[in-house]
Amino acid sequence: MRVLDVSTILAGPLCCQILGDYGAEVIKVEHPRGGDNMRGHGRSKDGVPLWWKEISRNKRTVAVDLKAPGGAEVLRRLAASADVLVENFRPGTLERWGLGPEVLHADNPGLVLARLTGFGQGGPYSSRAGFGTLAEAMSGFAAATGEADGPPTLPAFGLADSICGIAASSAVLMALRHRDRTGEGQVVDLSILEPIMAAVGPGPTVYQQTGEIAQRHGNRSTNNAPRNTYRTSDDRWVAISTSAQRIAERVMELVGHPEVIAEPWFATGGGRAEHVDLLDEHVGSWIAARDRKTVLAAFTEAGAAIAPVYDSRDLTEDPHVRETGMLLEVDDPDLGPLLQHNVMWRMSATPGRIRFTGRALGHDTDAVLGELGYDAEAITRLKEEEAVR
């Protein structure tokens, strides 16, 4: 399967990373001057962008100016032999360059064109700039996140974009399944906003039926209790969840307050949430008197649900994460052994793998153009026109 990644920060590149991890031939198409802004996103070491090494792994890189006639022709040739094209320009941009769906499907009727934008291809907001932060604000996520007396809270990472990228990989595969059955390609219209709306939950349904609007409760839940983060005596943090009734009972037995289990309100998650101050006091005081190692061991032995609150260093040192290969060291020509997130899921027959890390801008331009039938003279001419690099 050939995938053209004609997208930038972050949803489209992640979608294509996932497809590449499981064997697709991904060709990353970037502007010759500057490339994908992901190259400058996040931390670098010795001028080498670290996030780029992961988000663009398993991708050949081609530098093409799609606004130039010669560059647009290069993309048409690429798309003619591709299965999937992923782009995230503002609606109408590809059409202005003569690369809209009608043109691409005339050359390749089976092409799946995935269009990822902030607000979709139509509607009153379609022409607006769309970023994950805006989707996190509009989806209900920020309004429901943070302390009750604090401001709405945004995540410190690309949450909406990442959810959209994962959703896009699923949408692309559905479209390919249809193509394989019918020969017909199609346009996938996916906004960054809608996947995170689904992740936030049925807030609009609850409002429509009851008039209720979700409020901020910090780390607490309105569906069950105790559910929070708690500080241990050695100034570390743990998180517990009691979504299951029996787990809630085990927690209260462990912290020395089995009497609350007999209370009628304790029998449901909602009832426990109404008495969250009492339950948090019982659990929090017990945890605060012990170090994290002791707390984790006691909860694990009791069969109660708990996890340490990790930072990046903790995650890299966790024995389960390392033994199961959730993080993997791969060889990189610039940085040597490079720790990355492994492929997202394990498959018994087609497990996926990291074949190489993110490459320099235009690393594969000459090779890919040669495969498309451009001879050395034509490639030189395109470079002189600054249509490619």
mmCIF file of C-alpha atoms in Angstrom:
data_model
loop_
_atom_site.group_PDB
_atom_site.id
_atom_site.type_symbol
_atom_site.label_atom_id
_atom_site.label_comp_id
_atom_site.label_asym_id
_atom_site.label_seq_id
_atom_site.Cartn_x
_atom_site.Cartn_y
_atom_site.Cartn_z
ATOM 1 C CA MET A 1 0.000 0.000 0.000
ATOM 2 C CA ARG A 2 1.360 3.413 -0.951
ATOM 3 C CA VAL A 3 0.412 6.389 1.241
ATOM 4 C CA LEU A 4 1.208 10.019 0.456
ATOM 5 C CA ASP A 5 1.606 12.116 3.590
ATOM 6 C CA VAL A 6 0.944 15.667 2.416
ATOM 7 C CA SER A 7 -0.005 16.863 5.900
ATOM 8 C CA THR A 8 1.624 18.881 8.673
ATOM 9 C CA ILE A 9 1.336 19.116 12.467
ATOM 10 C CA LEU A 10 0.077 16.665 13.913
ATOM 11 C CA ALA A 11 -2.995 14.562 13.137
ATOM 12 C CA GLY A 12 -2.158 13.688 9.520
ATOM 13 C CA PRO A 13 1.470 12.775 10.192
ATOM 14 C CA LEU A 14 0.424 10.513 13.076
ATOM 15 C CA CYS A 15 -2.165 8.769 10.890
ATOM 16 C CA CYS A 16 0.529 8.096 8.299
ATOM 17 C CA GLN A 17 3.044 7.025 10.949
ATOM 18 C CA ILE A 18 0.613 4.342 12.114
ATOM 19 C CA LEU A 19 0.037 3.106 8.563
ATOM 20 C CA GLY A 20 3.783 3.080 7.922
ATOM 21 C CA ASP A 21 4.453 1.180 11.141
ATOM 22 C CA TYR A 22 2.376 -1.689 9.782
ATOM 23 C CA GLY A 23 4.004 -1.889 6.400
ATOM 24 C CA ALA A 24 2.605 0.825 4.148
ATOM 25 C CA GLU A 25 5.077 2.578 1.873
ATOM 26 C CA VAL A 26 4.693 6.160 3.074
ATOM 27 C CA ILE A 27 6.064 9.067 1.046
ATOM 28 C CA LYS A 28 6.239 12.299 3.006
ATOM 29 C CA VAL A 29 5.671 15.292 0.700
ATOM 30 C CA GLU A 30 6.974 18.567 2.175
ATOM 31 C CA HIS A 31 7.571 22.101 0.980
ATOM 32 C CA PRO A 32 11.170 22.509 -0.230
ATOM 33 C CA ARG A 33 11.766 25.494 2.047
ATOM 34 C CA GLY A 34 11.216 24.582 5.665
ATOM 35 C CA GLY A 35 9.302 21.362 5.284
ATOM 36 C CA ASP A 36 6.695 20.164 7.761
ATOM 37 C CA ASN A 37 6.571 22.373 10.855
ATOM 38 C CA MET A 38 6.915 19.172 12.875
ATOM 39 C CA ARG A 39 10.632 19.478 12.129
ATOM 40 C CA GLY A 40 10.726 22.433 14.512
ATOM 41 C CA HIS A 41 8.148 21.149 16.987
ATOM 42 C CA GLY A 42 9.310 20.077 20.419
ATOM 43 C CA ARG A 43 12.817 19.525 21.702
ATOM 44 C CA SER A 44 15.957 19.014 19.636
ATOM 45 C CA LYS A 45 19.379 17.620 20.438
ATOM 46 C CA ASP A 46 22.388 19.068 18.608
ATOM 47 C CA GLY A 47 19.962 20.564 16.104
ATOM 48 C CA VAL A 48 18.246 17.225 15.460
ATOM 49 C CA PRO A 49 14.447 17.377 16.068
ATOM 50 C CA LEU A 50 13.488 14.504 18.360
ATOM 51 C CA TRP A 51 9.736 14.324 17.713
ATOM 52 C CA TRP A 52 10.382 14.352 13.990
ATOM 53 C CA LYS A 53 12.446 11.186 14.326
ATOM 54 C CA GLU A 54 9.345 9.354 15.563
ATOM 55 C CA ILE A 55 6.426 10.979 13.729
ATOM 56 C CA SER A 56 8.206 10.579 10.364
ATOM 57 C CA ARG A 57 9.726 7.172 10.874
ATOM 58 C CA ASN A 58 9.146 4.661 8.071
ATOM 59 C CA LYS A 59 8.516 7.570 5.654
ATOM 60 C CA ARG A 60 10.505 8.443 2.546
ATOM 61 C CA THR A 61 10.811 12.203 2.253
ATOM 62 C CA VAL A 62 10.261 14.209 -0.927
ATOM 63 C CA ALA A 63 10.481 18.013 -1.087
ATOM 64 C CA VAL A 64 7.930 19.394 -3.577
ATOM 65 C CA ASP A 65 6.350 22.842 -3.949
ATOM 66 C CA LEU A 66 2.749 22.013 -4.797
ATOM 67 C CA LYS A 67 2.003 25.596 -5.830
ATOM 68 C CA ALA A 68 4.535 25.364 -8.654
ATOM 69 C CA PRO A 69 3.201 23.784 -11.880
ATOM 70 C CA GLY A 70 6.061 21.287 -11.937
ATOM 71 C CA GLY A 71 5.473 20.406 -8.299
ATOM 72 C CA ALA A 72 1.747 19.916 -8.814
ATOM 73 C CA GLU A 73 2.516 17.566 -11.688
ATOM 74 C CA VAL A 74 4.840 15.559 -9.429
ATOM 75 C CA LEU A 75 2.023 15.090 -6.907
ATOM 76 C CA ARG A 76 -0.400 14.057 -9.648
ATOM 77 C CA ARG A 77 2.030 11.383 -10.779
ATOM 78 C CA LEU A 78 2.521 10.214 -7.215
ATOM 79 C CA ALA A 79 -1.220 10.131 -6.551
ATOM 80 C CA ALA A 80 -1.859 8.192 -9.748
ATOM 81 C CA SER A 81 -0.025 5.205 -8.272
ATOM 82 C CA ALA A 82 -1.026 5.691 -4.627
ATOM 83 C CA ASP A 83 -3.711 4.076 -2.513
ATOM 84 C CA VAL A 84 -4.079 6.894 0.015
ATOM 85 C CA LEU A 85 -3.350 10.625 0.169
ATOM 86 C CA VAL A 86 -3.594 12.395 3.531
ATOM 87 C CA GLU A 87 -3.697 16.216 3.584
ATOM 88 C CA ASN A 88 -4.669 18.919 6.044
ATOM 89 C CA PHE A 89 -4.696 22.148 4.053
ATOM 90 C CA ARG A 90 -7.561 24.565 4.521
ATOM 91 C CA PRO A 91 -10.587 23.550 2.429
ATOM 92 C CA GLY A 92 -10.199 24.618 -1.183
ATOM 93 C CA THR A 93 -6.396 24.750 -1.159
ATOM 94 C CA LEU A 94 -5.813 21.593 -3.206
ATOM 95 C CA GLU A 95 -8.502 22.741 -5.614
ATOM 96 C CA ARG A 96 -6.707 26.066 -6.171
ATOM 97 C CA TRP A 97 -3.551 24.178 -7.080
ATOM 98 C CA GLY A 98 -5.427 22.001 -9.565
ATOM 99 C CA LEU A 99 -5.180 18.977 -7.263
ATOM 100 C CA GLY A 100 -8.740 18.590 -6.025
ATOM 101 C CA PRO A 101 -10.553 15.253 -5.652
ATOM 102 C CA GLU A 102 -12.040 15.394 -9.151
ATOM 103 C CA VAL A 103 -8.589 15.762 -10.714
ATOM 104 C CA LEU A 104 -6.942 13.104 -8.553
ATOM 105 C CA HIS A 105 -9.804 10.632 -8.990
ATOM 106 C CA ALA A 106 -9.765 11.148 -12.760
ATOM 107 C CA ASP A 107 -6.182 9.863 -12.697
ATOM 108 C CA ASN A 108 -6.809 7.222 -10.032
ATOM 109 C CA PRO A 109 -10.457 6.317 -9.310
ATOM 110 C CA GLY A 110 -9.461 4.083 -6.413
ATOM 111 C CA LEU A 111 -7.581 6.755 -4.459
ATOM 112 C CA VAL A 112 -8.635 7.342 -0.850
ATOM 113 C CA LEU A 113 -8.233 11.057 -0.133
ATOM 114 C CA ALA A 114 -8.255 11.747 3.604
ATOM 115 C CA ARG A 115 -8.799 15.429 4.359
ATOM 116 C CA LEU A 116 -8.082 16.361 7.983
ATOM 117 C CA THR A 117 -8.983 19.896 9.004
ATOM 118 C CA GLY A 118 -9.932 21.806 12.120
ATOM 119 C CA PHE A 119 -13.648 21.980 11.363
ATOM 120 C CA GLY A 120 -14.300 19.885 8.259
ATOM 121 C CA GLN A 121 -14.733 20.696 4.582
ATOM 122 C CA GLY A 122 -18.059 22.501 4.982
ATOM 123 C CA GLY A 123 -19.955 24.669 7.423
ATOM 124 C CA PRO A 124 -19.450 28.216 8.723
ATOM 125 C CA TYR A 125 -16.112 27.457 10.402
ATOM 126 C CA SER A 126 -14.523 25.464 7.581
ATOM 127 C CA SER A 127 -12.275 28.308 6.431
ATOM 128 C CA ARG A 128 -10.933 29.043 9.904
ATOM 129 C CA ALA A 129 -7.466 28.047 11.000
ATOM 130 C CA GLY A 130 -7.839 24.818 12.937
ATOM 131 C CA PHE A 131 -5.508 23.579 15.655
ATOM 132 C CA GLY A 132 -5.849 20.975 18.367
ATOM 133 C CA THR A 133 -6.007 23.646 21.067
ATOM 134 C CA LEU A 134 -9.167 25.060 19.508
ATOM 135 C CA ALA A 135 -10.762 21.616 19.357
ATOM 136 C CA GLU A 136 -9.825 20.942 22.983
ATOM 137 C CA ALA A 137 -11.537 24.206 23.924
ATOM 138 C CA MET A 138 -14.688 23.670 21.842
ATOM 139 C CA SER A 139 -15.185 19.945 22.471
ATOM 140 C CA GLY A 140 -16.101 20.300 26.136
ATOM 141 C CA PHE A 141 -12.750 18.933 27.253
ATOM 142 C CA ALA A 142 -11.373 22.190 28.679
ATOM 143 C CA ALA A 143 -14.671 23.161 30.316
ATOM 144 C CA ALA A 144 -14.758 19.862 32.216
ATOM 145 C CA THR A 145 -11.045 19.754 33.075
ATOM 146 C CA GLY A 146 -9.412 21.473 36.032
ATOM 147 C CA GLU A 147 -10.254 22.319 39.616
ATOM 148 C CA ALA A 148 -13.792 23.434 40.433
ATOM 149 C CA ASP A 149 -12.636 26.939 41.386
ATOM 150 C CA GLY A 150 -9.984 27.169 38.672
ATOM 151 C CA PRO A 151 -9.991 28.051 34.984
ATOM 152 C CA PRO A 152 -10.786 25.629 32.156
ATOM 153 C CA THR A 153 -7.648 23.581 31.551
ATOM 154 C CA LEU A 154 -5.976 22.632 28.288
ATOM 155 C CA PRO A 155 -3.690 19.601 27.962
ATOM 156 C CA ALA A 156 0.053 20.190 27.762
ATOM 157 C CA PHE A 157 0.330 18.013 24.656
ATOM 158 C CA GLY A 158 -1.445 17.443 21.334
ATOM 159 C CA LEU A 159 -4.442 15.523 22.635
ATOM 160 C CA ALA A 160 -7.052 16.445 20.025
ATOM 161 C CA ASP A 161 -4.611 16.054 17.147
ATOM 162 C CA SER A 162 -3.490 12.650 18.384
ATOM 163 C CA ILE A 163 -7.032 11.355 18.810
ATOM 164 C CA CYS A 164 -7.817 12.610 15.308
ATOM 165 C CA GLY A 165 -4.726 10.927 13.858
ATOM 166 C CA ILE A 166 -5.643 7.577 15.369
ATOM 167 C CA ALA A 167 -9.249 7.963 14.190
ATOM 168 C CA ALA A 168 -8.012 8.876 10.702
ATOM 169 C CA SER A 169 -6.013 5.662 10.420
ATOM 170 C CA SER A 170 -9.215 3.731 11.119
ATOM 171 C CA ALA A 171 -11.214 5.810 8.632
ATOM 172 C CA VAL A 172 -8.602 5.250 5.923
ATOM 173 C CA LEU A 173 -8.720 1.492 6.419
ATOM 174 C CA MET A 174 -12.525 1.511 6.229
ATOM 175 C CA ALA A 175 -12.321 3.422 2.953
ATOM 176 C CA LEU A 176 -9.729 0.968 1.630
ATOM 177 C CA ARG A 177 -11.987 -1.935 2.562
ATOM 178 C CA HIS A 178 -14.739 -0.313 0.474
ATOM 179 C CA ARG A 179 -12.267 0.315 -2.358
ATOM 180 C CA ASP A 180 -11.132 -3.313 -2.317
ATOM 181 C CA ARG A 181 -14.740 -4.496 -2.635
ATOM 182 C CA THR A 182 -15.904 -1.973 -5.237
ATOM 183 C CA GLY A 183 -12.845 -0.382 -6.844
ATOM 184 C CA GLU A 184 -14.157 3.013 -5.779
ATOM 185 C CA GLY A 185 -12.047 5.511 -3.898
ATOM 186 C CA GLN A 186 -13.603 8.240 -1.818
ATOM 187 C CA VAL A 187 -12.991 11.384 0.207
ATOM 188 C CA VAL A 188 -12.686 11.051 3.982
ATOM 189 C CA ASP A 189 -13.726 14.352 5.606
ATOM 190 C CA LEU A 190 -12.508 14.342 9.212
ATOM 191 C CA SER A 191 -12.284 17.320 11.547
ATOM 192 C CA ILE A 192 -10.005 17.515 14.572
ATOM 193 C CA LEU A 193 -13.036 18.533 16.624
ATOM 194 C CA GLU A 194 -15.284 15.493 16.221
ATOM 195 C CA PRO A 195 -13.028 12.684 17.524
ATOM 196 C CA ILE A 196 -12.264 14.525 20.766
ATOM 197 C CA MET A 197 -15.965 15.341 21.157
ATOM 198 C CA ALA A 198 -16.582 11.596 21.137
ATOM 199 C CA ALA A 199 -13.757 11.027 23.629
ATOM 200 C CA VAL A 200 -15.155 13.621 26.053
ATOM 201 C CA GLY A 201 -18.393 11.659 26.216
ATOM 202 C CA PRO A 202 -22.154 12.137 25.929
ATOM 203 C CA GLY A 203 -22.310 15.681 27.295
ATOM 204 C CA PRO A 204 -24.620 16.977 24.525
ATOM 205 C CA THR A 205 -26.955 14.011 25.042
ATOM 206 C CA VAL A 206 -27.071 14.610 28.798
ATOM 207 C CA TYR A 207 -27.749 18.306 28.233
ATOM 208 C CA GLN A 208 -30.483 17.634 25.679
ATOM 209 C CA GLN A 209 -32.221 15.150 27.970
ATOM 210 C CA THR A 210 -31.664 16.720 31.412
ATOM 211 C CA GLY A 211 -30.442 20.282 30.926
ATOM 212 C CA GLU A 212 -27.308 19.475 32.939
ATOM 213 C CA ILE A 213 -23.878 20.791 31.957
ATOM 214 C CA ALA A 214 -20.731 19.027 33.177
ATOM 215 C CA GLN A 215 -18.699 20.995 35.706
ATOM 216 C CA ARG A 216 -15.038 20.833 36.674
ATOM 217 C CA HIS A 217 -14.218 18.502 39.556
ATOM 218 C CA GLY A 218 -10.427 18.299 39.437
ATOM 219 C CA ASN A 219 -9.334 14.666 39.451
ATOM 220 C CA ARG A 220 -12.602 13.479 40.895
ATOM 221 C CA SER A 221 -15.337 11.741 38.937
ATOM 222 C CA THR A 222 -19.089 12.274 39.093
ATOM 223 C CA ASN A 223 -19.569 8.584 38.256
ATOM 224 C CA ASN A 224 -17.727 6.924 41.123
ATOM 225 C CA ALA A 225 -15.557 7.494 44.179
ATOM 226 C CA PRO A 226 -12.941 7.308 45.484
ATOM 227 C CA ARG A 227 -11.196 8.344 42.288
ATOM 228 C CA ASN A 228 -8.367 10.828 42.600
ATOM 229 C CA THR A 229 -4.638 11.353 42.830
ATOM 230 C CA TYR A 230 -3.143 11.092 46.303
ATOM 231 C CA ARG A 231 0.212 12.182 47.723
ATOM 232 C CA THR A 232 2.334 9.619 49.579
ATOM 233 C CA SER A 233 4.618 10.275 52.548
ATOM 234 C CA ASP A 234 7.707 10.421 50.304
ATOM 235 C CA ASP A 235 6.112 13.194 48.206
ATOM 236 C CA ARG A 236 5.170 10.972 45.298
ATOM 237 C CA TRP A 237 1.727 10.555 43.754
ATOM 238 C CA VAL A 238 -0.584 7.643 42.982
ATOM 239 C CA ALA A 239 -3.925 7.426 41.190
ATOM 240 C CA ILE A 240 -6.746 5.062 42.062
ATOM 241 C CA SER A 241 -9.979 4.122 40.349
ATOM 242 C CA THR A 242 -13.025 2.366 41.772
ATOM 243 C CA SER A 243 -15.245 2.013 38.725
ATOM 244 C CA ALA A 244 -16.126 -1.527 39.817
ATOM 245 C CA GLN A 245 -18.118 -1.994 43.029
ATOM 246 C CA ARG A 246 -15.907 -4.784 44.354
ATOM 247 C CA ILE A 247 -12.796 -2.667 43.827
ATOM 248 C CA ALA A 248 -14.338 0.159 45.853
ATOM 249 C CA GLU A 249 -15.062 -2.285 48.656
ATOM 250 C CA ARG A 250 -11.491 -3.607 48.628
ATOM 251 C CA VAL A 251 -10.092 -0.090 48.852
ATOM 252 C CA MET A 252 -12.172 0.801 51.887
ATOM 253 C CA GLU A 253 -11.310 -2.474 53.584
ATOM 254 C CA LEU A 254 -7.628 -1.820 52.935
ATOM 255 C CA VAL A 255 -7.631 1.718 54.346
ATOM 256 C CA GLY A 256 -9.416 0.593 57.511
ATOM 257 C CA HIS A 257 -12.942 1.863 56.936
ATOM 258 C CA PRO A 258 -15.068 -1.176 56.056
ATOM 259 C CA GLU A 259 -18.036 0.382 57.876
ATOM 260 C CA VAL A 260 -18.860 2.615 54.922
ATOM 261 C CA ILE A 261 -19.463 -0.422 52.701
ATOM 262 C CA ALA A 262 -22.705 -1.110 54.605
ATOM 263 C CA GLU A 263 -24.058 2.369 53.881
ATOM 264 C CA PRO A 264 -26.881 2.309 51.315
ATOM 265 C CA TRP A 265 -25.234 5.060 49.252
ATOM 266 C CA PHE A 266 -22.052 3.005 48.857
ATOM 267 C CA ALA A 267 -23.829 0.476 46.617
ATOM 268 C CA THR A 268 -23.598 2.659 43.484
ATOM 269 C CA GLY A 269 -20.876 4.734 41.872
ATOM 270 C CA GLY A 270 -23.120 7.776 41.841
ATOM 271 C CA GLY A 271 -23.913 7.337 45.526
ATOM 272 C CA ARG A 272 -20.246 7.122 46.403
ATOM 273 C CA ALA A 273 -19.539 10.227 44.315
ATOM 274 C CA GLU A 274 -22.049 12.145 46.465
ATOM 275 C CA HIS A 275 -19.924 11.282 49.526
ATOM 276 C CA VAL A 276 -16.569 11.912 47.878
ATOM 277 C CA ASP A 277 -15.219 14.191 50.626
ATOM 278 C CA LEU A 278 -15.602 11.465 53.233
ATOM 279 C CA LEU A 279 -14.116 8.750 51.031
ATOM 280 C CA ASP A 280 -11.216 10.926 49.889
ATOM 281 C CA GLU A 281 -10.409 11.747 53.507
ATOM 282 C CA HIS A 282 -10.303 8.057 54.467
ATOM 283 C CA VAL A 283 -8.202 7.065 51.457
ATOM 284 C CA GLY A 284 -6.004 10.160 51.349
ATOM 285 C CA SER A 285 -5.010 10.034 55.024
ATOM 286 C CA TRP A 286 -4.086 6.348 54.785
ATOM 287 C CA ILE A 287 -1.953 6.922 51.687
ATOM 288 C CA ALA A 288 -0.333 10.062 53.123
ATOM 289 C CA ALA A 289 1.037 8.043 56.047
ATOM 290 C CA ARG A 290 2.948 5.612 53.804
ATOM 291 C CA ASP A 291 5.589 5.813 51.093
ATOM 292 C CA ARG A 292 4.685 5.034 47.492
ATOM 293 C CA LYS A 293 6.336 1.632 47.377
ATOM 294 C CA THR A 294 4.346 0.496 50.406
ATOM 295 C CA VAL A 295 1.098 1.909 49.056
ATOM 296 C CA LEU A 296 1.504 0.258 45.654
ATOM 297 C CA ALA A 297 2.347 -3.095 47.211
ATOM 298 C CA ALA A 298 -0.618 -2.989 49.588
ATOM 299 C CA PHE A 299 -3.125 -2.057 46.887
ATOM 300 C CA THR A 300 -1.763 -4.708 44.533
ATOM 301 C CA GLU A 301 -1.963 -7.399 47.198
ATOM 302 C CA ALA A 302 -5.528 -6.382 48.012
ATOM 303 C CA GLY A 303 -6.545 -6.570 44.342
ATOM 304 C CA ALA A 304 -7.390 -2.854 44.237
ATOM 305 C CA ALA A 305 -6.746 -0.674 41.191
ATOM 306 C CA ILE A 306 -3.828 1.725 41.541
ATOM 307 C CA ALA A 307 -1.050 3.202 39.423
ATOM 308 C CA PRO A 308 1.886 5.477 40.154
ATOM 309 C CA VAL A 309 1.789 8.925 38.574
ATOM 310 C CA TYR A 310 4.765 8.768 36.223
ATOM 311 C CA ASP A 311 6.944 11.350 34.556
ATOM 312 C CA SER A 312 8.995 10.505 31.466
ATOM 313 C CA ARG A 313 11.910 9.114 33.458
ATOM 314 C CA ASP A 314 9.630 6.841 35.484
ATOM 315 C CA LEU A 315 8.052 5.556 32.278
ATOM 316 C CA THR A 316 11.387 4.649 30.703
ATOM 317 C CA GLU A 317 12.437 2.771 33.853
ATOM 318 C CA ASP A 318 9.207 0.811 34.389
ATOM 319 C CA PRO A 319 9.872 -2.951 34.069
ATOM 320 C CA HIS A 320 6.511 -3.716 32.444
ATOM 321 C CA VAL A 321 6.920 -0.972 29.846
ATOM 322 C CA ARG A 322 10.411 -2.185 28.961
ATOM 323 C CA GLU A 323 9.726 -5.933 29.037
ATOM 324 C CA THR A 324 6.634 -5.678 26.844
ATOM 325 C CA GLY A 325 8.388 -3.398 24.356
ATOM 326 C CA MET A 326 6.133 -0.368 24.714
ATOM 327 C CA LEU A 327 9.315 1.666 24.305
ATOM 328 C CA LEU A 328 11.979 0.511 21.890
ATOM 329 C CA GLU A 329 15.514 1.586 21.068
ATOM 330 C CA VAL A 330 16.147 1.942 17.337
ATOM 331 C CA ASP A 331 19.304 2.895 15.460
ATOM 332 C CA ASP A 332 19.349 6.454 14.141
ATOM 333 C CA PRO A 333 22.092 7.804 11.832
ATOM 334 C CA ASP A 334 22.215 11.139 13.689
ATOM 335 C CA LEU A 335 21.655 10.176 17.315
ATOM 336 C CA GLY A 336 22.659 6.534 17.584
ATOM 337 C CA PRO A 337 20.420 4.378 19.841
ATOM 338 C CA LEU A 338 17.132 6.301 20.015
ATOM 339 C CA LEU A 339 14.282 5.442 22.391
ATOM 340 C CA GLN A 340 10.824 5.713 20.804
ATOM 341 C CA HIS A 341 7.276 4.595 21.383
ATOM 342 C CA ASN A 342 6.863 1.218 19.736
ATOM 343 C CA VAL A 343 4.072 0.438 17.264
ATOM 344 C CA MET A 344 0.721 0.983 18.968
ATOM 345 C CA TRP A 345 -0.673 -2.528 18.999
ATOM 346 C CA ARG A 346 0.568 -6.082 18.669
ATOM 347 C CA MET A 347 -0.680 -8.299 15.844
ATOM 348 C CA SER A 348 0.145 -11.987 15.675
ATOM 349 C CA ALA A 349 0.553 -12.220 11.886
ATOM 350 C CA THR A 350 1.537 -8.651 10.924
ATOM 351 C CA PRO A 351 3.194 -7.201 14.018
ATOM 352 C CA GLY A 352 4.528 -3.977 12.499
ATOM 353 C CA ARG A 353 7.991 -2.546 13.079
ATOM 354 C CA ILE A 354 10.149 0.561 12.938
ATOM 355 C CA ARG A 355 12.253 0.217 9.784
ATOM 356 C CA PHE A 356 14.010 3.609 9.973
ATOM 357 C CA THR A 357 13.629 6.932 11.756
ATOM 358 C CA GLY A 358 12.584 10.331 10.370
ATOM 359 C CA ARG A 359 14.797 11.519 7.537
ATOM 360 C CA ALA A 360 16.224 14.831 6.354
ATOM 361 C CA LEU A 361 14.160 17.122 4.125
ATOM 362 C CA GLY A 362 14.226 15.861 0.538
ATOM 363 C CA HIS A 363 16.272 12.776 1.412
ATOM 364 C CA ASP A 364 14.435 10.636 -1.165
ATOM 365 C CA THR A 365 13.421 13.226 -3.759
ATOM 366 C CA ASP A 366 15.737 12.052 -6.533
ATOM 367 C CA ALA A 367 14.979 8.382 -5.969
ATOM 368 C CA VAL A 368 11.207 8.828 -5.914
ATOM 369 C CA LEU A 369 11.183 11.107 -8.981
ATOM 370 C CA GLY A 370 13.303 8.559 -10.798
ATOM 371 C CA GLU A 371 10.728 5.874 -9.970
ATOM 372 C CA LEU A 372 8.054 8.136 -11.450
ATOM 373 C CA GLY A 373 9.914 8.282 -14.762
ATOM 374 C CA TYR A 374 11.729 11.617 -14.423
ATOM 375 C CA ASP A 375 15.217 11.449 -15.899
ATOM 376 C CA ALA A 376 18.231 13.293 -14.471
ATOM 377 C CA GLU A 377 17.734 16.257 -16.801
ATOM 378 C CA ALA A 378 14.086 16.665 -15.796
ATOM 379 C CA ILE A 379 14.952 16.453 -12.100
ATOM 380 C CA THR A 380 17.632 19.092 -12.532
ATOM 381 C CA ARG A 381 15.151 21.353 -14.305
ATOM 382 C CA LEU A 382 12.612 20.972 -11.503
ATOM 383 C CA LYS A 383 15.271 21.866 -8.959
ATOM 384 C CA GLU A 384 16.274 24.945 -10.950
ATOM 385 C CA GLU A 385 12.611 25.994 -10.958
ATOM 386 C CA GLU A 386 12.576 25.390 -7.181
ATOM 387 C CA ALA A 387 9.653 23.066 -7.679
ATOM 388 C CA VAL A 388 11.528 20.308 -5.836
ATOM 389 C CA ARG A 389 14.545 19.963 -3.602
#
